[in-house]
Amino acid sequence: MKLAVIGTGYVGLVTGTCLAEVGHDVTCVDIDSNKINKLKSGQIPIYEPGLDKLVKSNYEAGRLHFTTDLETIGQPQAIFFALPTPPNGDGEADLSFVLKASKDVAKILKTYTVLINKSTVPIGTAQKVHDIIKSNTKAPFDVVSNPEFLREGFAIEDFMKPDRIVVGTTSAKASKIMAKIYEPFTKNGAQLFVMDTASSEMTKYAANSFLAIKLSFMNEVANLCELLGANVDQVKKGIGTDTRIGSKFLNAGIGYGGSCFPKDVMALEKIAQHNNYDFKLLKTVMQVNDRQKHILANKITAVYGKDLSGKTFAVWGLAFKPDTDDIREAPSLEIIRELVSCGAVIKAYDPEATANVHRIMGDTIIYSLTAKEALEGADALLVATEWEEFINFDPKVIAKEVRDKTVFDGRNIFDPPAMAKAGLKYHSIGRPQK
Ligand code: NAD
């Protein structure tokens, strides 16, 4: 099928590439000419494992195209919107990108087209998009909601083998086209649920908010474990094996970040407010997460005092999670800012996200080229992201390099007895120190 994707960021590029991989002819559009030029010359603007190879093979096979010019996409049977919906000043989802693109797309429609919204949007957006398009075209069309559930770092796997595909539409014609687009996936066992657009739009917010609540619940349990001498690792085993609970999203840490959870929880709470509903759980989860982001800095000042001048901390991990270079709302940044404001010097290392952090923090911190280099001359080590290379790092090397032989681990990547054996003072989240 001939398809187009408007917005070639994380979601758009992965969507376009994976749809090309299963045989569709896909044109990805973006207003960022720098991004499109990079893609045309074989460079991938984001770090996402496996994406580079897939983009290259599909581009070379002539199934994947990149353009900044909407006029050149021809008449695809369906057009996906994968546009940003960042929070506006009030915490609501800013729909201006989606609405502007809808108006632009309306002007090029000639034959029946399905407009598919993959962006995370407030309930009722499909209708808004429908109204804008209707007032700018005479061509027949349907607007469909099709939220995306991929995880950065596993985006290809998630798109190619989705737990489920959610489609929001009441149009039989659009439904048929959606089934055809996703046939290569459903043939392989993926479930496709068709529902009304409001339920589909709500499904995405409900999924992210639930996961944020699950993580935050475990963070609170971990904090209490510390006070009571319990071990959150054991508690995780004890509850995660209960199939009603499930073992995923139970890792205690320094709070959730990223481009989705913080903004989606905030947006759903705003939607509730606008509908005179007091969504108490969501309000609390935001407070819990804000508090959790300070946990590691609090542990550090408890050891070193509030004046950290003359102290140097190695920080391992800047991305909001491993296997991505995304630093949006990353807890690491908040911790670094807090320590810098107390006078500390920061030597940071991340396998992929350094350039992105340099763009916003400039030379206020030192950037190291390797994990070991960050340790050299540091008083203590802080772990903010659980990259595989940190998990596999030899604790004896940390003990040799770090002056105070102290580690503050915000992601519980090390085994406390192994750290004690290496002669390290080890502070983690919700676990006894030894
Ligand atoms: P992104 O910022 O990485 O990409 C958006 C792209 O859209 C950018 O490249 C931007 O230049 C482009 N753009 C903006 N206006 C445009 C226009 N008028 N025409 C063409 N291109 C335009 O965003 P993202 O992370 O891909 O997120 C997109 C949506 O998907 C958001 O609503 C997000 O909440 C949702 N989502 C994201 C993820 C994720 O893990 N990133 C997962 C699921 C859902």
Short mmCIF file of C-alpha atoms and ligand atoms in Angstrom, two decimals:
data_model
loop_
_atom_site.label_atom_id
_atom_site.label_comp_id
_atom_site.label_asym_id
_atom_site.label_seq_id
_atom_site.Cartn_x
_atom_site.Cartn_y
_atom_site.Cartn_z
CA MET A 1 0.00 0.00 0.00
CA LYS A 2 1.08 3.58 -0.58
CA LEU A 3 1.41 5.34 2.79
CA ALA A 4 2.84 8.56 4.21
CA VAL A 5 3.99 9.56 7.68
CA ILE A 6 3.97 13.22 8.72
CA GLY A 7 6.61 13.86 11.41
CA THR A 8 9.81 11.81 11.21
CA GLY A 9 10.90 11.74 14.87
CA TYR A 10 11.13 8.67 17.13
CA VAL A 11 7.63 7.44 16.38
CA GLY A 12 7.39 8.60 12.76
CA LEU A 13 10.74 7.19 11.66
CA VAL A 14 10.16 3.85 13.38
CA THR A 15 6.58 3.65 12.04
CA GLY A 16 7.58 4.53 8.47
CA THR A 17 10.56 2.19 8.46
CA CYS A 18 8.72 -0.80 9.95
CA LEU A 19 5.77 -0.33 7.58
CA ALA A 20 8.24 -0.28 4.66
CA GLU A 21 9.93 -3.37 6.08
CA VAL A 22 6.65 -5.32 5.80
CA GLY A 23 6.27 -4.25 2.16
CA HIS A 24 4.40 -0.94 2.10
CA ASP A 25 5.62 2.03 0.08
CA VAL A 26 6.16 4.79 2.64
CA THR A 27 7.08 8.47 2.38
CA CYS A 28 8.24 10.12 5.61
CA VAL A 29 7.76 13.88 5.76
CA ASP A 30 9.34 16.34 8.18
CA ILE A 31 9.69 20.12 8.32
CA ASP A 32 13.24 19.73 9.63
CA SER A 33 15.34 19.76 6.45
CA ASN A 34 18.49 18.93 8.41
CA LYS A 35 16.86 15.69 9.62
CA ILE A 36 15.59 14.76 6.15
CA ASN A 37 18.99 15.48 4.53
CA LYS A 38 20.69 13.30 7.14
CA LEU A 39 18.26 10.45 6.49
CA LYS A 40 18.74 10.74 2.73
CA SER A 41 22.50 10.48 3.21
CA GLY A 42 22.15 7.36 5.37
CA GLN A 43 22.55 8.99 8.80
CA ILE A 44 20.04 8.30 11.57
CA PRO A 45 19.19 11.41 13.63
CA ILE A 46 18.38 9.40 16.79
CA TYR A 47 19.97 6.45 18.57
CA GLU A 48 17.68 3.44 18.42
CA PRO A 49 19.16 -0.07 18.25
CA GLY A 50 18.67 -1.73 14.83
CA LEU A 51 17.02 1.29 13.21
CA ASP A 52 20.01 2.28 11.06
CA LYS A 53 20.15 -1.06 9.23
CA LEU A 54 16.41 -1.15 8.66
CA VAL A 55 16.28 2.42 7.32
CA LYS A 56 19.22 1.72 4.99
CA SER A 57 17.82 -1.51 3.54
CA ASN A 58 14.34 -0.12 2.97
CA TYR A 59 15.63 3.16 1.55
CA GLU A 60 17.89 1.27 -0.85
CA ALA A 61 15.04 -1.06 -1.80
CA GLY A 62 13.02 2.01 -2.81
CA ARG A 63 10.18 1.37 -0.33
CA LEU A 64 11.11 4.21 2.03
CA HIS A 65 11.34 7.85 0.94
CA PHE A 66 12.12 11.09 2.79
CA THR A 67 10.94 14.58 1.94
CA THR A 68 10.24 18.00 3.39
CA ASP A 69 7.70 18.71 0.68
CA LEU A 70 4.19 17.51 1.49
CA GLU A 71 3.12 18.20 -2.11
CA THR A 72 5.35 15.38 -3.37
CA ILE A 73 3.72 12.53 -1.43
CA GLY A 74 1.08 11.99 -4.11
CA GLN A 75 -2.19 10.33 -3.05
CA PRO A 76 -1.39 7.70 -0.41
CA GLN A 77 -4.25 5.50 0.83
CA ALA A 78 -3.44 6.48 4.39
CA ILE A 79 -1.41 9.22 6.09
CA PHE A 80 -0.06 8.81 9.63
CA PHE A 81 0.48 11.80 11.92
CA ALA A 82 3.44 11.26 14.27
CA LEU A 83 3.75 14.83 15.49
CA PRO A 84 4.90 16.20 18.82
CA THR A 85 2.32 16.89 21.54
CA PRO A 86 4.51 18.54 24.22
CA PRO A 87 2.98 20.05 27.35
CA ASN A 88 1.97 23.69 27.01
CA GLY A 89 2.51 26.12 29.89
CA ASP A 90 -0.48 24.66 31.77
CA GLY A 91 0.57 21.02 31.37
CA GLU A 92 -2.05 20.29 28.69
CA ALA A 93 -1.02 18.59 25.45
CA ASP A 94 -0.12 21.23 22.87
CA LEU A 95 -2.07 20.24 19.77
CA SER A 96 -0.75 22.99 17.52
CA PHE A 97 1.60 20.66 15.57
CA VAL A 98 -1.17 18.12 14.93
CA LEU A 99 -3.74 20.76 13.95
CA LYS A 100 -1.34 22.67 11.68
CA ALA A 101 -0.31 19.47 9.87
CA SER A 102 -4.00 18.46 9.54
CA LYS A 103 -4.76 21.72 7.78
CA ASP A 104 -1.73 21.35 5.48
CA VAL A 105 -2.61 17.76 4.62
CA ALA A 106 -6.25 18.62 3.94
CA LYS A 107 -5.13 20.90 1.12
CA ILE A 108 -3.42 18.09 -0.81
CA LEU A 109 -6.18 15.45 -0.52
CA LYS A 110 -7.85 14.48 -3.80
CA THR A 111 -9.20 10.96 -3.27
CA TYR A 112 -10.51 9.07 -0.20
CA THR A 113 -7.73 8.95 2.42
CA VAL A 114 -7.51 7.64 5.98
CA LEU A 115 -5.79 10.11 8.31
CA ILE A 116 -4.30 8.16 11.18
CA ASN A 117 -3.24 9.85 14.39
CA LYS A 118 -0.30 8.15 16.12
CA SER A 119 0.50 11.09 18.39
CA THR A 120 -0.66 10.88 22.00
CA VAL A 121 -3.59 13.28 22.11
CA PRO A 122 -6.44 14.31 24.41
CA ILE A 123 -9.76 12.57 24.08
CA GLY A 124 -11.77 14.38 21.39
CA THR A 125 -8.80 15.25 19.17
CA ALA A 126 -9.90 12.97 16.32
CA GLN A 127 -13.07 15.06 16.06
CA LYS A 128 -11.05 18.31 16.09
CA VAL A 129 -8.78 17.00 13.33
CA HIS A 130 -11.87 15.87 11.39
CA ASP A 131 -13.40 19.35 11.61
CA ILE A 132 -10.22 21.11 10.45
CA ILE A 133 -9.77 18.78 7.51
CA LYS A 134 -13.41 19.03 6.54
CA SER A 135 -13.23 22.78 6.31
CA ASN A 136 -10.13 22.61 4.09
CA THR A 137 -10.96 19.88 1.55
CA LYS A 138 -13.77 18.52 -0.59
CA ALA A 139 -12.15 15.09 -0.78
CA PRO A 140 -13.66 12.21 1.21
CA PHE A 141 -11.67 11.07 4.27
CA ASP A 142 -11.83 9.43 7.70
CA VAL A 143 -9.83 10.30 10.80
CA VAL A 144 -8.66 7.32 12.84
CA SER A 145 -6.94 7.12 16.22
CA ASN A 146 -4.09 4.61 16.36
CA PRO A 147 -1.97 5.28 19.46
CA GLU A 148 1.60 4.06 19.57
CA PHE A 149 2.91 1.96 22.47
CA LEU A 150 6.55 1.47 21.42
CA ARG A 151 9.32 1.86 23.98
CA GLU A 152 12.46 3.78 23.04
CA GLY A 153 15.35 1.32 23.04
CA PHE A 154 13.04 -1.51 21.91
CA ALA A 155 11.14 0.44 19.28
CA ILE A 156 11.70 -1.93 16.34
CA GLU A 157 10.85 -5.03 18.36
CA ASP A 158 7.75 -3.35 19.80
CA PHE A 159 6.52 -2.16 16.42
CA MET A 160 7.19 -5.42 14.62
CA LYS A 161 5.74 -7.61 17.39
CA PRO A 162 3.19 -5.44 19.19
CA ASP A 163 1.28 -6.68 22.25
CA ARG A 164 -1.74 -5.12 20.59
CA ILE A 165 -2.74 -2.64 17.90
CA VAL A 166 -5.46 -0.22 18.94
CA VAL A 167 -7.60 1.39 16.25
CA GLY A 168 -10.23 4.00 17.05
CA THR A 169 -12.84 4.45 14.35
CA THR A 170 -16.52 3.85 13.67
CA SER A 171 -16.05 3.87 9.88
CA ALA A 172 -16.22 0.41 8.27
CA LYS A 173 -14.25 1.68 5.26
CA ALA A 174 -11.41 3.07 7.42
CA SER A 175 -11.47 -0.07 9.53
CA LYS A 176 -10.87 -2.22 6.44
CA ILE A 177 -7.91 -0.09 5.36
CA MET A 178 -6.41 -0.23 8.87
CA ALA A 179 -6.78 -4.03 8.84
CA LYS A 180 -4.98 -4.14 5.48
CA ILE A 181 -2.12 -1.89 6.66
CA TYR A 182 -1.56 -4.07 9.71
CA GLU A 183 -2.24 -7.42 8.00
CA PRO A 184 1.48 -8.40 7.98
CA PHE A 185 1.44 -7.98 11.77
CA THR A 186 -1.92 -9.60 12.53
CA LYS A 187 -0.96 -12.54 10.28
CA ASN A 188 1.91 -13.10 12.69
CA GLY A 189 -0.40 -13.14 15.69
CA ALA A 190 -0.70 -9.47 16.71
CA GLN A 191 -4.12 -8.59 18.14
CA LEU A 192 -5.95 -5.63 16.60
CA PHE A 193 -8.72 -4.02 18.60
CA VAL A 194 -11.16 -1.69 16.88
CA MET A 195 -13.01 0.68 19.20
CA ASP A 196 -14.48 4.18 19.17
CA THR A 197 -11.96 7.04 18.88
CA ALA A 198 -12.50 8.36 22.43
CA SER A 199 -11.72 4.94 23.95
CA SER A 200 -8.69 4.56 21.71
CA GLU A 201 -7.33 7.99 22.68
CA MET A 202 -8.00 7.23 26.35
CA THR A 203 -6.25 3.83 26.09
CA LYS A 204 -2.90 5.48 25.42
CA TYR A 205 -3.12 7.88 28.37
CA ALA A 206 -4.43 5.14 30.65
CA ALA A 207 -1.57 2.79 29.69
CA ASN A 208 1.19 5.34 30.37
CA SER A 209 -0.44 6.64 33.54
CA PHE A 210 -0.87 3.13 34.90
CA LEU A 211 2.81 2.32 34.29
CA ALA A 212 3.85 5.58 35.96
CA ILE A 213 1.70 4.67 38.97
CA LYS A 214 3.18 1.15 39.12
CA LEU A 215 6.75 2.52 39.09
CA SER A 216 5.97 5.19 41.64
CA PHE A 217 4.28 2.68 43.93
CA MET A 218 7.44 0.58 43.92
CA ASN A 219 9.57 3.65 44.62
CA GLU A 220 7.45 4.41 47.67
CA VAL A 221 7.71 0.79 48.83
CA ALA A 222 11.50 1.03 48.39
CA ASN A 223 11.72 4.20 50.47
CA LEU A 224 9.79 2.50 53.25
CA CYS A 225 11.95 -0.64 52.94
CA GLU A 226 14.98 1.54 53.72
CA LEU A 227 13.37 2.80 56.91
CA LEU A 228 12.32 -0.69 58.01
CA GLY A 229 15.40 -2.70 57.03
CA ALA A 230 13.52 -4.63 54.31
CA ASN A 231 14.97 -5.31 50.85
CA VAL A 232 12.98 -4.07 47.84
CA ASP A 233 14.64 -6.72 45.59
CA GLN A 234 13.07 -9.45 47.70
CA VAL A 235 9.74 -7.66 47.81
CA LYS A 236 9.86 -7.35 44.01
CA LYS A 237 10.30 -11.11 43.68
CA GLY A 238 7.57 -11.69 46.22
CA ILE A 239 4.97 -9.58 44.44
CA GLY A 240 6.17 -9.72 40.80
CA THR A 241 5.55 -13.45 40.57
CA ASP A 242 1.87 -12.82 41.30
CA THR A 243 0.35 -12.93 37.80
CA ARG A 244 -2.22 -10.30 38.83
CA ILE A 245 0.68 -7.88 39.41
CA GLY A 246 3.34 -8.95 36.88
CA SER A 247 7.09 -8.52 37.18
CA LYS A 248 7.60 -5.57 34.83
CA PHE A 249 7.85 -1.93 35.94
CA LEU A 250 8.69 -2.91 39.50
CA ASN A 251 12.30 -1.65 39.53
CA ALA A 252 12.78 0.95 42.25
CA GLY A 253 14.93 3.90 41.24
CA ILE A 254 15.20 7.67 40.93
CA GLY A 255 11.86 8.25 39.25
CA TYR A 256 10.49 8.09 35.73
CA GLY A 257 11.45 10.53 32.98
CA GLY A 258 11.39 10.56 29.20
CA SER A 259 9.23 12.15 26.57
CA CYS A 260 6.04 10.29 27.47
CA PHE A 261 5.23 9.43 31.11
CA PRO A 262 5.70 12.90 32.64
CA LYS A 263 3.77 14.72 29.93
CA ASP A 264 1.04 12.09 29.56
CA VAL A 265 0.32 11.83 33.30
CA MET A 266 0.15 15.63 33.48
CA ALA A 267 -2.07 15.85 30.39
CA LEU A 268 -4.54 13.22 31.66
CA GLU A 269 -4.79 15.01 34.99
CA LYS A 270 -5.55 18.24 33.11
CA ILE A 271 -8.20 16.47 31.02
CA ALA A 272 -9.77 15.24 34.27
CA GLN A 273 -9.69 18.78 35.71
CA HIS A 274 -11.41 20.21 32.62
CA ASN A 275 -14.14 17.64 33.10
CA ASN A 276 -14.53 18.50 36.80
CA TYR A 277 -13.06 15.20 37.89
CA ASP A 278 -10.55 15.15 40.71
CA PHE A 279 -8.09 12.42 39.59
CA LYS A 280 -6.35 12.12 42.96
CA LEU A 281 -4.04 9.23 41.98
CA LEU A 282 -2.49 11.17 39.10
CA LYS A 283 -1.89 14.26 41.22
CA THR A 284 -0.13 12.12 43.81
CA VAL A 285 1.95 10.19 41.30
CA MET A 286 3.41 13.44 39.98
CA GLN A 287 4.34 14.52 43.53
CA VAL A 288 5.84 11.12 44.32
CA ASN A 289 7.94 11.19 41.16
CA ASP A 290 9.19 14.74 41.80
CA ARG A 291 10.27 13.69 45.28
CA GLN A 292 11.95 10.54 43.99
CA LYS A 293 14.14 12.52 41.59
CA HIS A 294 15.81 14.12 44.66
CA ILE A 295 16.43 10.87 46.54
CA LEU A 296 19.99 10.40 45.29
CA ALA A 297 21.05 14.01 45.87
CA ASN A 298 19.60 13.73 49.40
CA LYS A 299 21.66 10.60 50.04
CA ILE A 300 24.76 12.46 48.85
CA THR A 301 24.20 15.52 51.01
CA ALA A 302 23.46 13.22 53.98
CA VAL A 303 27.02 11.89 53.59
CA TYR A 304 28.90 15.01 52.45
CA GLY A 305 26.78 17.88 53.81
CA LYS A 306 25.01 20.59 51.80
CA ASP A 307 28.19 22.38 50.76
CA LEU A 308 29.75 20.21 48.06
CA SER A 309 32.44 22.65 46.94
CA GLY A 310 35.71 20.85 46.36
CA LYS A 311 33.88 17.57 45.71
CA THR A 312 33.84 15.84 42.33
CA PHE A 313 31.20 13.28 41.39
CA ALA A 314 31.35 10.87 38.49
CA VAL A 315 27.89 10.47 36.94
CA TRP A 316 27.23 7.35 34.90
CA GLY A 317 24.22 7.72 32.65
CA LEU A 318 22.46 10.82 31.31
CA ALA A 319 19.73 9.36 29.09
CA PHE A 320 16.38 8.90 30.84
CA LYS A 321 16.79 5.15 30.33
CA PRO A 322 19.31 2.83 28.64
CA ASP A 323 19.47 2.21 24.87
CA THR A 324 18.34 5.68 23.92
CA ASP A 325 19.94 9.11 23.55
CA ASP A 326 16.71 10.76 24.72
CA ILE A 327 17.26 13.07 27.70
CA ARG A 328 13.80 14.64 27.89
CA GLU A 329 12.83 14.88 31.61
CA ALA A 330 15.80 12.65 32.52
CA PRO A 331 16.20 12.39 36.33
CA SER A 332 20.01 12.57 35.81
CA LEU A 333 19.75 16.21 34.75
CA GLU A 334 17.82 17.24 37.83
CA ILE A 335 20.33 15.48 40.10
CA ILE A 336 23.27 17.10 38.31
CA ARG A 337 21.71 20.57 38.58
CA GLU A 338 21.11 20.05 42.29
CA LEU A 339 24.68 18.92 42.95
CA VAL A 340 26.16 21.73 40.84
CA SER A 341 24.08 24.25 42.79
CA CYS A 342 25.69 22.86 45.98
CA GLY A 343 29.15 23.55 44.49
CA ALA A 344 30.04 20.07 43.18
CA VAL A 345 32.05 19.35 40.04
CA ILE A 346 30.44 16.75 37.77
CA LYS A 347 32.26 14.37 35.43
CA ALA A 348 29.56 12.74 33.33
CA TYR A 349 29.59 9.81 30.95
CA ASP A 350 26.84 8.33 28.79
CA PRO A 351 27.32 5.96 25.86
CA GLU A 352 24.89 7.88 23.60
CA ALA A 353 23.35 10.97 25.18
CA THR A 354 26.39 13.21 25.84
CA ALA A 355 25.93 15.43 22.77
CA ASN A 356 22.29 16.07 23.66
CA VAL A 357 23.22 17.06 27.23
CA HIS A 358 26.05 19.29 26.01
CA ARG A 359 23.49 21.18 23.90
CA ILE A 360 21.54 22.19 27.03
CA MET A 361 24.14 22.18 29.83
CA GLY A 362 27.12 23.42 27.83
CA ASP A 363 30.39 23.46 29.75
CA THR A 364 28.86 23.65 33.23
CA ILE A 365 29.92 20.00 33.66
CA ILE A 366 32.81 17.86 32.40
CA TYR A 367 32.05 15.20 29.76
CA SER A 368 34.09 12.01 29.84
CA LEU A 369 34.71 9.73 26.88
CA THR A 370 34.54 6.48 28.85
CA ALA A 371 33.00 5.21 32.08
CA LYS A 372 36.47 4.73 33.54
CA GLU A 373 37.61 8.24 32.59
CA ALA A 374 34.65 9.69 34.52
CA LEU A 375 35.86 7.88 37.66
CA GLU A 376 39.36 9.32 37.53
CA GLY A 377 39.79 11.97 40.21
CA ALA A 378 36.18 11.66 41.43
CA ASP A 379 35.28 11.44 45.12
CA ALA A 380 32.26 9.22 44.53
CA LEU A 381 30.27 7.62 41.72
CA LEU A 382 26.57 8.16 40.97
CA VAL A 383 24.65 5.80 38.70
CA ALA A 384 21.68 7.47 37.02
CA THR A 385 20.97 5.15 34.04
CA GLU A 386 21.23 1.36 33.94
CA TRP A 387 23.26 0.94 30.72
CA GLU A 388 24.55 -2.62 30.21
CA GLU A 389 28.19 -1.50 30.23
CA PHE A 390 27.76 -0.12 33.77
CA ILE A 391 26.12 -3.32 35.00
CA ASN A 392 29.11 -5.29 33.71
CA PHE A 393 31.74 -2.89 35.09
CA ASP A 394 34.21 -4.40 37.54
CA PRO A 395 33.55 -2.96 41.06
CA LYS A 396 37.24 -3.39 41.87
CA VAL A 397 38.10 -0.76 39.23
CA ILE A 398 35.59 1.62 40.82
CA ALA A 399 37.18 1.00 44.23
CA LYS A 400 40.63 1.71 42.77
CA GLU A 401 39.66 4.96 41.00
CA VAL A 402 37.13 6.63 43.29
CA ARG A 403 38.76 8.52 46.15
CA ASP A 404 36.15 7.90 48.85
CA LYS A 405 35.32 4.37 47.59
CA THR A 406 31.65 5.37 47.59
CA VAL A 407 28.87 4.62 45.11
CA PHE A 408 25.36 6.10 45.02
CA ASP A 409 23.35 3.82 42.75
CA GLY A 410 20.02 5.26 41.61
CA ARG A 411 19.15 2.19 39.53
CA ASN A 412 20.17 -0.70 41.81
CA ILE A 413 22.48 -2.17 39.16
CA PHE A 414 25.04 -3.65 41.56
CA ASP A 415 24.87 -6.45 44.05
CA PRO A 416 25.41 -5.04 47.58
CA PRO A 417 27.58 -7.96 48.84
CA ALA A 418 29.81 -7.72 45.73
CA MET A 419 30.26 -4.00 46.34
CA ALA A 420 31.14 -4.60 50.00
CA LYS A 421 33.62 -7.29 48.91
CA ALA A 422 35.29 -4.76 46.56
CA GLY A 423 35.67 -2.43 49.55
CA LEU A 424 33.02 0.05 48.41
CA LYS A 425 30.53 1.98 50.53
CA TYR A 426 27.36 1.37 48.56
CA HIS A 427 24.12 3.35 48.73
CA SER A 428 21.20 2.13 46.60
CA ILE A 429 17.40 2.42 46.61
CA GLY A 430 15.37 0.39 49.06
CA ARG A 431 18.07 -2.15 49.90
CA PRO A 432 20.21 -2.67 52.98
CA GLN A 433 23.70 -1.20 52.50
CA LYS A 434 25.46 -4.58 52.80
P1 NAD B 1 9.66 13.82 18.03
O1 NAD B 1 9.77 15.17 18.58
O2 NAD B 1 10.79 12.87 18.13
O3 NAD B 1 9.26 13.90 16.47
C1 NAD B 1 8.29 14.75 15.95
C2 NAD B 1 8.71 15.20 14.55
O4 NAD B 1 7.65 15.94 13.93
C3 NAD B 1 9.94 16.11 14.55
O5 NAD B 1 10.94 15.56 13.71
C4 NAD B 1 9.41 17.43 13.99
O6 NAD B 1 10.36 18.13 13.23
C5 NAD B 1 8.25 16.96 13.14
N1 NAD B 1 7.24 17.96 12.79
C6 NAD B 1 6.70 18.94 13.56
N2 NAD B 1 5.77 19.62 12.86
C7 NAD B 1 5.71 19.06 11.63
C8 NAD B 1 4.92 19.29 10.46
N3 NAD B 1 4.01 20.27 10.41
N4 NAD B 1 5.14 18.54 9.38
C9 NAD B 1 6.07 17.54 9.38
N5 NAD B 1 6.83 17.27 10.48
C10 NAD B 1 6.65 18.01 11.58
O7 NAD B 1 8.37 13.18 18.72
P2 NAD B 1 8.09 11.64 19.03
O8 NAD B 1 8.84 11.23 20.25
O9 NAD B 1 8.19 10.86 17.79
O10 NAD B 1 6.55 11.72 19.47
C11 NAD B 1 5.51 11.94 18.54
C12 NAD B 1 4.19 11.61 19.23
O11 NAD B 1 4.15 10.20 19.55
C13 NAD B 1 3.96 12.34 20.54
O12 NAD B 1 2.59 12.62 20.67
C14 NAD B 1 4.38 11.32 21.60
O13 NAD B 1 3.74 11.52 22.82
C15 NAD B 1 3.92 10.02 20.95
N6 NAD B 1 4.66 8.84 21.39
C16 NAD B 1 6.01 8.89 21.57
C17 NAD B 1 6.71 7.74 21.96
C18 NAD B 1 8.20 7.78 22.19
O14 NAD B 1 8.71 6.83 22.80
N7 NAD B 1 8.91 8.79 21.74
C19 NAD B 1 6.02 6.53 22.15
C20 NAD B 1 4.63 6.52 21.92
C21 NAD B 1 3.96 7.67 21.55
#
